[in-house]
Amino acid sequence: MALRRVLALGAALGRRSCCSKCIPDGSSLFPPQPSLPLDFVEALRAVVGAPNVSTATAVREQHGHDESMHPCAPPDVVVWPQAVGHVQELAALCHRCRVPMVPFGTGTGLEGGVNAVQGGVCFDLSRMDAIAELSLEDFSVTVEPGVTRKALNKHLRGTGLWFPVGTVGMKGVMGLGVTALKECPWEWKRHVPIAFGDAHSFVVDEVLVVSMWEWTPNPHASSAHPPLTDPGADASLCGMAATGASGTNAVRYGTMRTNVLNLRVVLSDGRLLHTAGPGRQPRKRAAGYDLTSLFVGSEGTLGFLTQATLRLHPLPEATAVTIASFPSVGAAVACTVQVLQAAVPVARIEFLDEVMADACGRFSKMELPAAATLLLELHGSRHSLAEQQQQMEEIVRQNSGSSLAWAEGLEEREQLWSMRHNAWYAALALRPGCQVRHKDGDNGSSTPGAVSATALPSLAQGYSTDVCVPISRLPDVVVETKQDLQASGLTGPMVGHVGDGNFHCILVFNSQDPEEAQHIHAFTQRLGRRALAAGGTCTGEHGVGLGKRALLQEELGQEGLDTLRSIKAALDPHNLMNPGKVL
């Protein structure tokens, strides 16, 4: 979790990190893993060089968790391959020695997908970061696993194209004063990679804070760079393919599954597979089994995704965003269905329940009614946008929604979406004792809704659910879930991608209270089964990982699960690829 990432700085500076999971007598909560084969680590070094192999405790623990609640489970050794040939050699070596392998991208997953529950070798693929091929005429690009979605879209500037699929940044550090620093230049990320991982740092009142949103330069540092404006966790594109990620734009542009044209995969024994054939990137194909779709969402259990060919999309000429409030969840969902039925080319339809709307409004200092709320974004030409806005206003009016005011300027649009993307922070702020406050800089330069923290720790922790149901069943499922939350005494405001029926409860709880954590687990199991009973799925975009394996069996049935196991056995007969996940 982000908390672990921050306190890892303590380890880097000679203090004990929370990642060490030590108990009071100084022993570790992690039982020793079986010894690796004799000279195995030396064999790894012979492939990639000594600087690209580490058995250091801090490095292993940094690679033993993602942004989920699941306890850190470190690998025995971490390697940084530089090329696909390295991955093949390392995989072949692990296969011969029967050593488990775990792929690692940026560590922004939410279901424990990188936790090395059986030890073994963690393959950190972040240094394979080439954008191998860009074809503007074919609307496609080929990237290695170290390329993140923000890096790709930055590379695409000026081309008129973009990659719209993106994870929604949800997690960050709340109420954590880590260390007093007079200066935190950009070089910190390079100097202390263990401390930050994929997190971003900035300084508030000489307190180091980690945020998952964007770089914010310290004005006192000597090497400030302009921040990126795109919110959300900056995930690896191959990692997003591995988990079947989607995000807020999926209703218009599809999920990762529909935007991956080809994958280069290193199998567990080191063989190389191109799922659509070497060098091929057709927009459609009917040749044999769809191997690309097989590996999208496989969560590292079938092979290493070492290259992905992705579908690009034209940048819209014009964009407009608005907010609409409704008297009920049913009215908001009915509006959504009518928008889709009317073929309005909406790009995003985001839902906030009344609790989340109120929390986001107060947290981001915006006037937002405590009511079921939709955030809607339209893409198109300037001429078509006017027509779409008129359609949208009529549909919202028919469903008793509030009058609409459209934001078309970049700053206005970013402010609205910043409010949505700060939902995680707004939810945590609902918890009594969670020390979250705004900090407008002395020079007034801070963006409204920016996040700051006090110098005292908070025990509040969050967990995001991820069910997805048919849109027609969404009102009933949401109402039943809200009743369950109230009966359980849990804090869990809702936010979701209502255009495809995917919603999240951001559950806020005391991380030091085992009984409350158990209530959270029981609630998530009930919610998953409620979604299944409504004809939905236990996970719309986060993946199965460690925590949803029982629900997966209920969702697919025994025959479905046996089929998955047969595929796994055919491609990874010794169960070496990310063991313990999905199945």
Coordinates of C-alpha atoms in Angstrom, one line a residue:
M1 CA 0.0 0.0 0.0
A2 CA 1.0 3.6 -0.3
L3 CA 1.7 3.6 3.4
R4 CA 4.3 0.9 2.9
R5 CA 5.9 2.9 0.0
V6 CA 6.3 6.0 2.2
L7 CA 7.7 4.2 5.2
A8 CA 10.1 2.3 2.9
L9 CA 12.1 5.6 2.9
G10 CA 12.8 4.9 6.5
A11 CA 14.5 1.6 5.5
A12 CA 16.5 3.4 2.8
L13 CA 17.7 5.9 5.5
G14 CA 18.6 3.3 8.0
R15 CA 15.3 3.0 9.9
R16 CA 12.9 0.1 10.1
S17 CA 10.3 0.1 7.3
C18 CA 6.7 -1.0 7.9
C19 CA 7.2 -3.3 5.0
S20 CA 9.4 -5.5 7.2
K21 CA 6.3 -6.7 9.0
C22 CA 8.2 -7.2 12.2
I23 CA 6.6 -8.2 15.4
P24 CA 7.7 -6.8 18.8
D25 CA 10.4 -9.4 19.4
G26 CA 12.1 -8.4 16.2
S27 CA 11.2 -11.6 14.2
S28 CA 9.5 -11.4 10.8
L29 CA 5.9 -12.3 10.1
F30 CA 7.2 -13.8 6.9
P31 CA 8.3 -17.4 7.4
P32 CA 11.6 -18.2 5.7
Q33 CA 11.1 -19.5 2.2
P34 CA 12.8 -22.8 1.1
S35 CA 16.3 -22.2 0.0
L36 CA 16.9 -21.5 -3.7
P37 CA 19.0 -24.1 -5.5
L38 CA 22.7 -23.8 -5.0
D39 CA 24.3 -21.1 -7.1
F40 CA 20.9 -20.1 -8.5
V41 CA 21.3 -16.4 -7.7
E42 CA 24.7 -16.4 -9.4
A43 CA 23.1 -17.9 -12.4
L44 CA 20.6 -15.1 -12.5
R45 CA 23.5 -12.6 -12.3
A46 CA 25.2 -14.3 -15.2
V47 CA 22.1 -13.6 -17.3
V48 CA 21.4 -9.9 -16.5
G49 CA 24.5 -8.8 -14.6
A50 CA 24.9 -8.3 -10.8
P51 CA 23.4 -4.8 -10.7
N52 CA 20.2 -6.1 -12.0
V53 CA 19.7 -8.8 -9.3
S54 CA 18.9 -8.1 -5.7
T55 CA 18.2 -10.1 -2.6
A56 CA 18.1 -7.1 -0.3
T57 CA 15.3 -7.3 2.2
A58 CA 14.0 -3.8 1.5
V59 CA 14.0 -4.4 -2.3
R60 CA 12.2 -7.8 -1.9
E61 CA 9.6 -6.3 0.4
Q62 CA 9.0 -3.4 -1.9
H63 CA 8.2 -6.0 -4.6
G64 CA 6.1 -8.1 -2.4
H65 CA 2.9 -6.1 -2.4
D66 CA 0.7 -3.8 -4.5
E67 CA -1.9 -1.2 -3.5
S68 CA -4.2 -3.9 -2.0
M69 CA -4.9 -4.8 1.6
H70 CA -3.2 -8.2 1.3
P71 CA -0.2 -8.6 3.5
C72 CA 3.2 -8.2 1.9
A73 CA 4.7 -11.5 0.6
P74 CA 8.2 -10.8 -0.7
P75 CA 10.0 -12.9 -3.3
D76 CA 13.4 -14.5 -2.6
V77 CA 15.1 -12.4 -5.3
V78 CA 14.3 -9.6 -7.6
V79 CA 15.6 -9.3 -11.2
W80 CA 15.5 -6.5 -13.7
P81 CA 15.7 -7.9 -17.3
Q82 CA 16.6 -5.4 -20.0
A83 CA 15.4 -7.2 -23.0
V84 CA 13.0 -10.0 -24.0
G85 CA 16.0 -12.3 -24.4
H86 CA 16.8 -11.8 -20.8
V87 CA 13.2 -12.7 -19.8
Q88 CA 13.5 -15.9 -21.9
E89 CA 16.8 -17.0 -20.3
L90 CA 15.6 -16.2 -16.8
A91 CA 12.3 -18.0 -17.3
A92 CA 14.1 -21.0 -18.7
L93 CA 16.4 -21.1 -15.7
C94 CA 13.5 -20.8 -13.3
H95 CA 11.7 -23.5 -15.2
R96 CA 14.6 -25.9 -15.0
C97 CA 15.0 -25.3 -11.3
R98 CA 11.3 -25.3 -10.6
V99 CA 11.4 -21.8 -9.0
P100 CA 8.2 -19.7 -9.0
M101 CA 8.1 -16.5 -11.1
V102 CA 6.1 -13.3 -10.5
P103 CA 5.8 -10.5 -13.0
F104 CA 6.0 -6.9 -11.6
G105 CA 5.2 -3.7 -13.5
T106 CA 4.5 -0.6 -11.4
G107 CA 2.8 -2.3 -8.4
T108 CA -0.5 -0.3 -8.7
G109 CA -2.8 -3.3 -8.7
L110 CA -5.6 -3.7 -6.2
E111 CA -5.9 -7.4 -5.7
G112 CA -2.5 -8.7 -4.5
G113 CA -1.4 -9.8 -7.9
V114 CA 2.3 -9.2 -7.3
N115 CA 2.5 -10.8 -3.9
A116 CA 5.0 -13.7 -4.0
V117 CA 3.0 -16.1 -1.9
Q118 CA 5.4 -18.9 -2.7
G119 CA 8.5 -16.9 -2.8
G120 CA 10.6 -17.3 -6.0
V121 CA 11.9 -14.7 -8.4
C122 CA 10.2 -11.4 -9.1
F123 CA 10.7 -10.1 -12.6
D124 CA 10.6 -6.3 -12.5
L125 CA 10.0 -5.4 -16.1
S126 CA 10.0 -1.6 -15.6
R127 CA 13.4 -1.2 -17.4
M128 CA 12.0 -2.6 -20.6
D129 CA 10.5 0.7 -21.5
A130 CA 10.8 1.1 -25.3
I131 CA 8.0 2.3 -27.5
A132 CA 9.0 0.0 -30.3
E133 CA 6.7 1.0 -33.1
L134 CA 4.2 3.8 -33.8
S135 CA 2.0 3.6 -36.9
L136 CA -0.2 6.8 -37.2
E137 CA -1.9 5.4 -40.4
D138 CA -2.8 2.2 -38.7
F139 CA -3.8 3.8 -35.4
S140 CA -1.5 1.4 -33.4
V141 CA 1.5 1.4 -31.2
T142 CA 3.7 -1.3 -29.8
V143 CA 5.1 -0.9 -26.3
E144 CA 7.2 -2.8 -23.8
P145 CA 6.0 -3.4 -20.2
G146 CA 7.9 -0.5 -18.7
V147 CA 5.9 2.0 -20.7
T148 CA 3.1 3.5 -18.6
R149 CA -0.1 5.0 -20.0
K150 CA 1.0 8.6 -19.1
A151 CA 4.3 8.0 -20.8
L152 CA 2.6 6.8 -23.9
N153 CA 0.2 9.7 -24.1
K154 CA 3.0 12.1 -23.6
H155 CA 4.9 10.4 -26.5
L156 CA 1.7 10.8 -28.6
R157 CA 1.4 14.6 -28.2
G158 CA 1.2 16.3 -31.5
T159 CA 0.1 13.2 -33.4
G160 CA -3.6 13.8 -33.0
L161 CA -3.9 10.3 -31.3
W162 CA -4.2 9.1 -27.8
F163 CA -4.7 5.9 -25.7
P164 CA -7.9 6.5 -23.7
V165 CA -8.0 3.4 -21.5
G166 CA -6.8 4.3 -18.0
T167 CA -7.0 3.1 -14.5
V168 CA -8.7 5.4 -11.9
G169 CA -6.2 6.5 -9.3
M170 CA -7.7 5.8 -6.0
K171 CA -5.1 5.3 -3.4
G172 CA -2.7 7.6 -1.7
V173 CA -1.4 8.5 1.8
M174 CA -3.8 10.1 4.1
G175 CA -2.7 11.8 7.3
L176 CA 0.9 10.6 7.1
G177 CA 3.7 12.9 8.1
V178 CA 6.8 10.9 7.2
T179 CA 9.8 13.1 7.7
A180 CA 10.7 16.7 7.9
L181 CA 12.5 17.7 4.8
K182 CA 13.4 21.2 3.7
E183 CA 13.7 20.2 0.1
C184 CA 12.5 17.3 -2.0
P185 CA 13.8 17.6 -5.6
W186 CA 12.7 15.4 -8.4
E187 CA 15.9 13.4 -8.1
W188 CA 14.5 11.7 -5.0
K189 CA 12.7 9.2 -7.1
R190 CA 15.9 8.2 -8.8
H191 CA 18.0 8.3 -5.6
V192 CA 15.5 6.4 -3.5
P193 CA 13.6 4.1 -5.8
I194 CA 12.8 1.7 -3.0
A195 CA 11.0 4.4 -1.1
F196 CA 8.7 5.6 -3.8
G197 CA 8.1 2.8 -6.3
D198 CA 5.3 4.2 -8.6
A199 CA 4.2 6.8 -6.1
H200 CA 4.8 10.5 -6.5
S201 CA 6.2 12.9 -3.9
F202 CA 5.7 16.4 -2.9
V203 CA 6.4 18.5 0.2
V204 CA 3.8 20.3 2.3
D205 CA 4.9 22.3 5.3
E206 CA 8.3 20.4 5.1
V207 CA 6.4 17.1 5.4
L208 CA 7.0 14.5 2.6
V209 CA 3.8 13.2 1.2
V210 CA 3.1 10.5 -1.4
S211 CA 0.3 10.9 -3.9
M212 CA -0.8 8.5 -6.6
W213 CA -2.0 11.4 -8.9
E214 CA 0.9 13.4 -10.3
W215 CA 4.2 15.0 -9.7
T216 CA 3.9 18.3 -7.8
P217 CA 7.2 20.2 -7.8
N218 CA 8.6 21.7 -4.6
P219 CA 9.2 25.4 -5.4
H220 CA 12.3 25.4 -3.2
A221 CA 13.9 22.5 -5.1
S222 CA 16.4 23.1 -7.7
S223 CA 15.1 20.7 -10.3
A224 CA 11.4 21.1 -10.5
H225 CA 9.5 19.8 -13.6
P226 CA 6.0 20.7 -14.7
P227 CA 3.4 18.2 -13.4
L228 CA 1.4 15.9 -15.6
T229 CA -2.3 16.8 -15.6
D230 CA -3.8 13.4 -16.3
P231 CA -5.1 12.0 -12.9
G232 CA -5.1 8.3 -11.9
A233 CA -2.6 5.7 -11.1
D234 CA 0.2 5.6 -13.7
A235 CA 0.0 1.9 -14.4
S236 CA 2.1 -0.2 -16.8
L237 CA 0.3 -0.8 -20.1
C238 CA 1.2 -4.4 -20.1
G239 CA 0.2 -4.7 -16.5
M240 CA -3.2 -3.1 -17.4
A241 CA -3.5 -5.8 -20.1
A242 CA -2.6 -8.5 -17.6
T243 CA -5.4 -7.4 -15.3
G244 CA -8.0 -6.5 -17.9
A245 CA -8.1 -2.9 -16.7
S246 CA -10.6 -0.3 -18.0
G247 CA -11.4 3.0 -16.3
T248 CA -13.7 5.9 -16.9
N249 CA -13.5 6.0 -20.7
A250 CA -14.5 2.4 -21.2
V251 CA -18.2 3.2 -22.1
R252 CA -16.9 5.0 -25.3
Y253 CA -13.5 3.4 -26.1
G254 CA -13.7 -0.1 -24.5
T255 CA -11.5 -1.9 -22.0
M256 CA -8.0 -3.2 -22.4
R257 CA -9.4 -6.4 -23.9
T258 CA -10.8 -4.5 -26.9
N259 CA -7.8 -2.3 -27.3
V260 CA -5.0 -5.0 -27.4
L261 CA -4.2 -6.2 -31.0
N262 CA -1.2 -8.5 -30.3
L263 CA 0.9 -9.6 -27.4
R264 CA 4.5 -10.9 -27.2
V265 CA 4.5 -13.4 -24.4
V266 CA 7.4 -15.3 -22.8
L267 CA 6.0 -18.6 -21.5
S268 CA 7.0 -20.3 -18.3
D269 CA 9.8 -22.4 -20.0
G270 CA 11.2 -19.4 -22.0
R271 CA 9.5 -20.0 -25.3
L272 CA 8.3 -16.9 -27.2
L273 CA 4.7 -16.6 -28.3
H274 CA 3.1 -13.8 -30.4
T275 CA -0.6 -14.2 -29.8
A276 CA -1.7 -12.8 -33.2
G277 CA 1.5 -13.9 -35.1
P278 CA 4.9 -12.0 -35.2
G279 CA 4.5 -8.4 -36.4
R280 CA 0.8 -8.6 -37.0
Q281 CA -1.7 -6.0 -36.0
P282 CA -5.0 -6.5 -37.9
R283 CA -8.0 -4.6 -36.7
K284 CA -10.0 -7.8 -36.8
R285 CA -9.2 -11.5 -37.3
A286 CA -11.0 -14.8 -37.4
A287 CA -7.9 -17.1 -37.6
G288 CA -8.0 -19.8 -34.9
Y289 CA -8.5 -19.3 -31.2
D290 CA -8.2 -15.8 -29.8
L291 CA -5.0 -16.2 -27.9
T292 CA -4.7 -12.4 -27.3
S293 CA -7.9 -12.4 -25.3
L294 CA -6.7 -15.4 -23.4
F295 CA -3.7 -13.6 -22.1
V296 CA -5.5 -10.3 -21.4
G297 CA -6.7 -10.7 -17.9
S298 CA -4.5 -13.7 -17.1
E299 CA -2.8 -11.8 -14.3
G300 CA 0.6 -13.2 -14.9
T301 CA -0.4 -16.8 -14.4
L302 CA 0.2 -17.9 -18.0
G303 CA 3.3 -16.0 -19.1
F304 CA 5.1 -12.7 -19.1
L305 CA 3.6 -9.9 -21.3
T306 CA 6.8 -8.4 -22.7
Q307 CA 5.2 -6.4 -25.5
A308 CA 1.7 -5.2 -26.4
T309 CA 0.4 -3.7 -29.6
L310 CA -2.4 -1.3 -28.8
R311 CA -5.2 0.3 -30.7
L312 CA -5.0 4.1 -30.7
H313 CA -7.9 6.6 -31.1
P314 CA -8.2 10.1 -32.6
L315 CA -8.2 12.9 -30.1
P316 CA -11.7 14.6 -30.0
E317 CA -11.9 18.1 -31.5
A318 CA -14.0 19.3 -28.6
T319 CA -14.9 18.1 -25.1
A320 CA -17.6 19.1 -22.7
V321 CA -18.3 18.0 -19.1
T322 CA -21.3 18.5 -16.8
I323 CA -22.8 17.3 -13.5
A324 CA -26.4 16.3 -13.0
S325 CA -28.1 15.5 -9.7
F326 CA -31.1 13.2 -9.4
P327 CA -33.7 12.5 -6.8
S328 CA -32.8 8.8 -6.6
V329 CA -30.3 6.2 -7.8
G330 CA -33.1 4.8 -10.1
A331 CA -33.5 8.1 -11.8
A332 CA -29.8 8.4 -12.4
V333 CA -29.5 4.9 -13.8
A334 CA -32.7 5.4 -16.0
C335 CA -31.0 8.6 -17.4
T336 CA -27.9 6.6 -18.2
V337 CA -29.8 3.9 -20.0
Q338 CA -31.7 6.4 -22.1
V339 CA -28.5 8.2 -23.0
L340 CA -27.1 4.9 -24.3
Q341 CA -30.3 4.0 -26.1
A342 CA -30.3 7.4 -27.8
A343 CA -26.8 6.6 -29.1
V344 CA -25.4 9.8 -27.6
P345 CA -21.6 9.2 -28.1
V346 CA -20.9 9.9 -24.4
A347 CA -17.3 9.3 -23.4
R348 CA -17.7 9.0 -19.6
I349 CA -20.7 8.5 -17.3
E350 CA -19.6 8.4 -13.7
F351 CA -21.9 7.8 -10.8
L352 CA -21.7 9.1 -7.2
D353 CA -24.2 8.1 -4.5
E354 CA -25.5 10.8 -2.2
V355 CA -22.8 10.0 0.4
M356 CA -20.0 10.2 -2.0
A357 CA -21.4 13.3 -3.8
D358 CA -21.6 15.1 -0.4
A359 CA -18.1 14.0 0.6
C360 CA -16.5 15.0 -2.8
G361 CA -18.3 18.4 -2.7
R362 CA -17.0 19.2 0.8
F363 CA -13.5 17.8 0.2
S364 CA -13.0 19.6 -3.1
K365 CA -14.8 22.8 -1.9
M366 CA -17.4 22.6 -4.6
E367 CA -21.1 23.2 -4.3
L368 CA -22.5 19.7 -4.9
P369 CA -25.9 18.5 -3.6
A370 CA -26.0 15.4 -1.5
A371 CA -27.9 13.4 -4.1
A372 CA -27.3 10.7 -6.6
T373 CA -25.1 12.3 -9.2
L374 CA -23.8 11.7 -12.7
L375 CA -20.7 13.2 -14.2
L376 CA -21.0 13.2 -18.0
E377 CA -18.4 13.9 -20.6
L378 CA -19.0 14.3 -24.4
H379 CA -16.4 14.0 -27.2
G380 CA -16.9 15.1 -30.8
S381 CA -16.6 18.0 -33.3
R382 CA -17.7 21.4 -32.2
H383 CA -20.8 21.2 -34.3
S384 CA -21.8 17.7 -33.2
L385 CA -21.1 18.6 -29.5
A386 CA -23.9 21.3 -29.5
E387 CA -26.4 18.7 -30.7
Q388 CA -25.2 16.1 -28.2
Q389 CA -25.5 18.6 -25.3
Q390 CA -29.1 19.4 -26.3
Q391 CA -29.9 15.7 -26.4
M392 CA -28.3 15.2 -23.0
E393 CA -30.2 18.1 -21.4
E394 CA -33.5 16.8 -22.6
I395 CA -32.8 13.3 -21.3
V396 CA -31.7 14.6 -17.9
R397 CA -34.8 16.8 -17.7
Q398 CA -37.1 13.8 -18.4
N399 CA -35.5 12.0 -15.5
S400 CA -36.0 14.9 -13.0
G401 CA -32.3 15.8 -13.1
S402 CA -30.9 19.2 -12.3
S403 CA -30.3 21.8 -15.0
L404 CA -26.9 21.4 -16.6
A405 CA -24.0 23.9 -16.9
W406 CA -21.3 22.7 -19.3
A407 CA -17.6 23.0 -18.7
E408 CA -15.7 23.2 -22.0
G409 CA -12.5 24.9 -21.0
L410 CA -9.5 22.8 -19.9
E411 CA -9.2 24.2 -16.4
E412 CA -12.9 23.8 -15.7
R413 CA -13.0 20.3 -16.9
E414 CA -9.9 19.3 -15.0
Q415 CA -11.4 20.8 -11.8
L416 CA -14.6 18.6 -12.2
W417 CA -12.6 15.5 -12.9
S418 CA -10.2 16.3 -10.1
M419 CA -13.2 16.2 -7.8
R420 CA -14.1 12.7 -9.1
H421 CA -10.6 11.4 -8.9
N422 CA -10.2 12.6 -5.4
A423 CA -13.1 10.4 -4.3
W424 CA -10.7 8.1 -2.5
Y425 CA -9.5 11.0 -0.3
A426 CA -13.0 12.3 0.2
A427 CA -14.1 8.9 1.4
L428 CA -11.3 8.5 3.8
A429 CA -12.1 12.0 5.2
L430 CA -15.5 10.7 6.3
R431 CA -13.8 8.6 8.9
P432 CA -13.6 10.3 12.3
G433 CA -9.9 10.8 13.2
C434 CA -8.7 10.6 9.6
Q435 CA -6.5 13.6 9.3
V436 CA -7.1 15.0 5.9
R437 CA -7.1 18.7 5.1
H438 CA -6.5 21.0 2.1
K439 CA -3.4 23.1 1.8
D440 CA -3.6 26.1 -0.5
G441 CA 0.0 27.2 -1.0
D442 CA 1.1 30.6 0.4
N443 CA 1.4 31.8 -3.1
G444 CA -2.1 30.6 -4.0
S445 CA -0.8 28.3 -6.6
S446 CA -2.4 25.1 -5.4
T447 CA -5.2 23.6 -7.4
P448 CA -8.6 23.6 -5.6
G449 CA -9.1 20.1 -4.2
A450 CA -5.4 19.4 -3.7
V451 CA -4.5 17.0 -1.0
S452 CA -2.3 17.6 2.0
A453 CA -1.6 15.9 5.3
T454 CA -0.8 16.5 8.9
A455 CA 2.3 15.3 10.6
L456 CA 0.4 12.7 12.6
P457 CA -0.5 9.2 11.4
S458 CA -4.1 8.1 10.8
L459 CA -5.3 4.5 11.2
A460 CA -7.9 4.9 8.5
Q461 CA -7.5 2.6 5.6
G462 CA -9.5 2.0 2.5
Y463 CA -10.5 -0.9 0.4
S464 CA -12.3 -0.7 -3.0
T465 CA -14.8 -3.3 -4.1
D466 CA -15.2 -3.9 -7.9
V467 CA -18.5 -5.7 -8.8
C468 CA -20.2 -5.2 -12.2
V469 CA -23.8 -5.9 -13.0
P470 CA -26.2 -5.5 -15.9
I471 CA -27.3 -1.9 -16.0
S472 CA -31.0 -2.9 -15.6
R473 CA -30.1 -4.5 -12.2
L474 CA -27.9 -1.6 -11.0
P475 CA -30.5 0.3 -9.0
D476 CA -31.6 -2.8 -7.0
V477 CA -28.1 -3.9 -6.3
V478 CA -27.0 -0.4 -5.2
V479 CA -30.0 0.0 -2.9
E480 CA -29.5 -3.5 -1.4
T481 CA -25.8 -2.8 -0.9
K482 CA -26.5 0.5 0.8
Q483 CA -28.9 -1.3 3.2
D484 CA -26.2 -3.9 3.9
L485 CA -23.7 -1.1 4.6
Q486 CA -26.1 0.6 7.1
A487 CA -26.9 -2.7 8.8
S488 CA -23.2 -3.5 9.1
G489 CA -22.3 -0.1 10.5
L490 CA -19.7 0.3 7.7
T491 CA -18.6 3.5 5.9
G492 CA -18.6 2.8 2.2
P493 CA -19.6 5.6 -0.2
M494 CA -20.2 4.5 -3.8
V495 CA -18.7 5.6 -7.0
G496 CA -18.8 3.8 -10.4
H497 CA -18.6 3.6 -14.1
V498 CA -22.4 3.5 -14.5
G499 CA -22.3 3.3 -18.3
D500 CA -21.2 -0.4 -18.0
G501 CA -22.7 -1.3 -14.6
N502 CA -19.3 -1.3 -12.7
F503 CA -19.3 0.3 -9.3
H504 CA -17.1 0.5 -6.2
C505 CA -17.7 0.9 -2.5
I506 CA -14.8 2.6 -0.9
L507 CA -14.8 0.9 2.5
V508 CA -13.1 2.9 5.2
F509 CA -12.0 1.1 8.3
N510 CA -9.5 1.0 11.2
S511 CA -6.5 -0.9 9.9
Q512 CA -5.6 -1.9 13.5
D513 CA -8.9 -3.4 14.3
P514 CA -9.0 -7.1 13.3
E515 CA -12.7 -7.4 14.0
E516 CA -13.6 -4.5 11.8
A517 CA -11.3 -5.9 9.0
Q518 CA -13.3 -9.2 9.3
H519 CA -16.5 -7.3 8.9
I520 CA -15.1 -5.7 5.7
H521 CA -14.2 -9.1 4.3
A522 CA -17.6 -10.5 5.1
F523 CA -19.3 -7.5 3.4
T524 CA -17.2 -7.9 0.3
Q525 CA -18.1 -11.5 0.0
R526 CA -21.8 -10.7 0.3
L527 CA -21.5 -8.0 -2.3
G528 CA -19.7 -10.3 -4.7
R529 CA -22.5 -12.9 -4.3
R530 CA -25.2 -10.2 -4.7
A531 CA -23.6 -9.2 -8.0
L532 CA -23.5 -12.8 -9.1
A533 CA -27.1 -13.3 -8.2
A534 CA -27.9 -10.3 -10.4
G535 CA -26.2 -11.8 -13.4
G536 CA -23.0 -9.8 -12.9
T537 CA -19.4 -10.5 -12.0
C538 CA -17.3 -10.3 -8.9
T539 CA -14.7 -8.1 -10.6
G540 CA -15.2 -5.6 -13.5
E541 CA -11.6 -4.3 -13.8
H542 CA -9.4 -5.0 -10.8
G543 CA -9.0 -8.7 -11.4
V544 CA -9.2 -11.8 -9.2
G545 CA -5.8 -11.9 -7.6
L546 CA -5.7 -13.4 -4.1
G547 CA -9.1 -12.3 -2.7
K548 CA -11.7 -13.3 -5.2
R549 CA -10.8 -16.9 -6.0
A550 CA -13.8 -18.4 -4.2
L551 CA -16.1 -16.0 -5.9
L552 CA -14.6 -16.9 -9.3
Q553 CA -15.6 -20.5 -8.8
E554 CA -19.1 -19.5 -8.0
E555 CA -19.2 -17.2 -11.0
L556 CA -17.9 -19.7 -13.6
G557 CA -19.1 -23.0 -12.1
Q558 CA -17.0 -26.2 -11.7
E559 CA -16.8 -26.8 -15.5
G560 CA -15.6 -23.3 -16.1
L561 CA -13.0 -23.5 -13.4
D562 CA -11.8 -26.9 -14.6
T563 CA -11.4 -25.4 -18.1
L564 CA -9.3 -22.6 -16.8
R565 CA -7.2 -25.2 -14.9
S566 CA -6.7 -27.2 -18.1
I567 CA -5.4 -24.1 -19.9
K568 CA -3.1 -23.3 -17.0
A569 CA -1.8 -26.9 -16.9
A570 CA -1.1 -26.8 -20.7
L571 CA 0.8 -23.5 -20.6
D572 CA 2.4 -23.8 -17.1
P573 CA 2.4 -27.5 -16.1
H574 CA 4.5 -26.9 -13.0
N575 CA 2.5 -24.0 -11.7
L576 CA 5.4 -21.6 -11.7
M577 CA 3.8 -18.5 -13.1
N578 CA 2.4 -16.3 -10.3
P579 CA 1.2 -19.3 -8.3
G580 CA -1.7 -18.8 -5.9
K581 CA -3.5 -16.2 -8.0
V582 CA -6.8 -16.5 -9.8
L583 CA -7.1 -20.3 -9.4

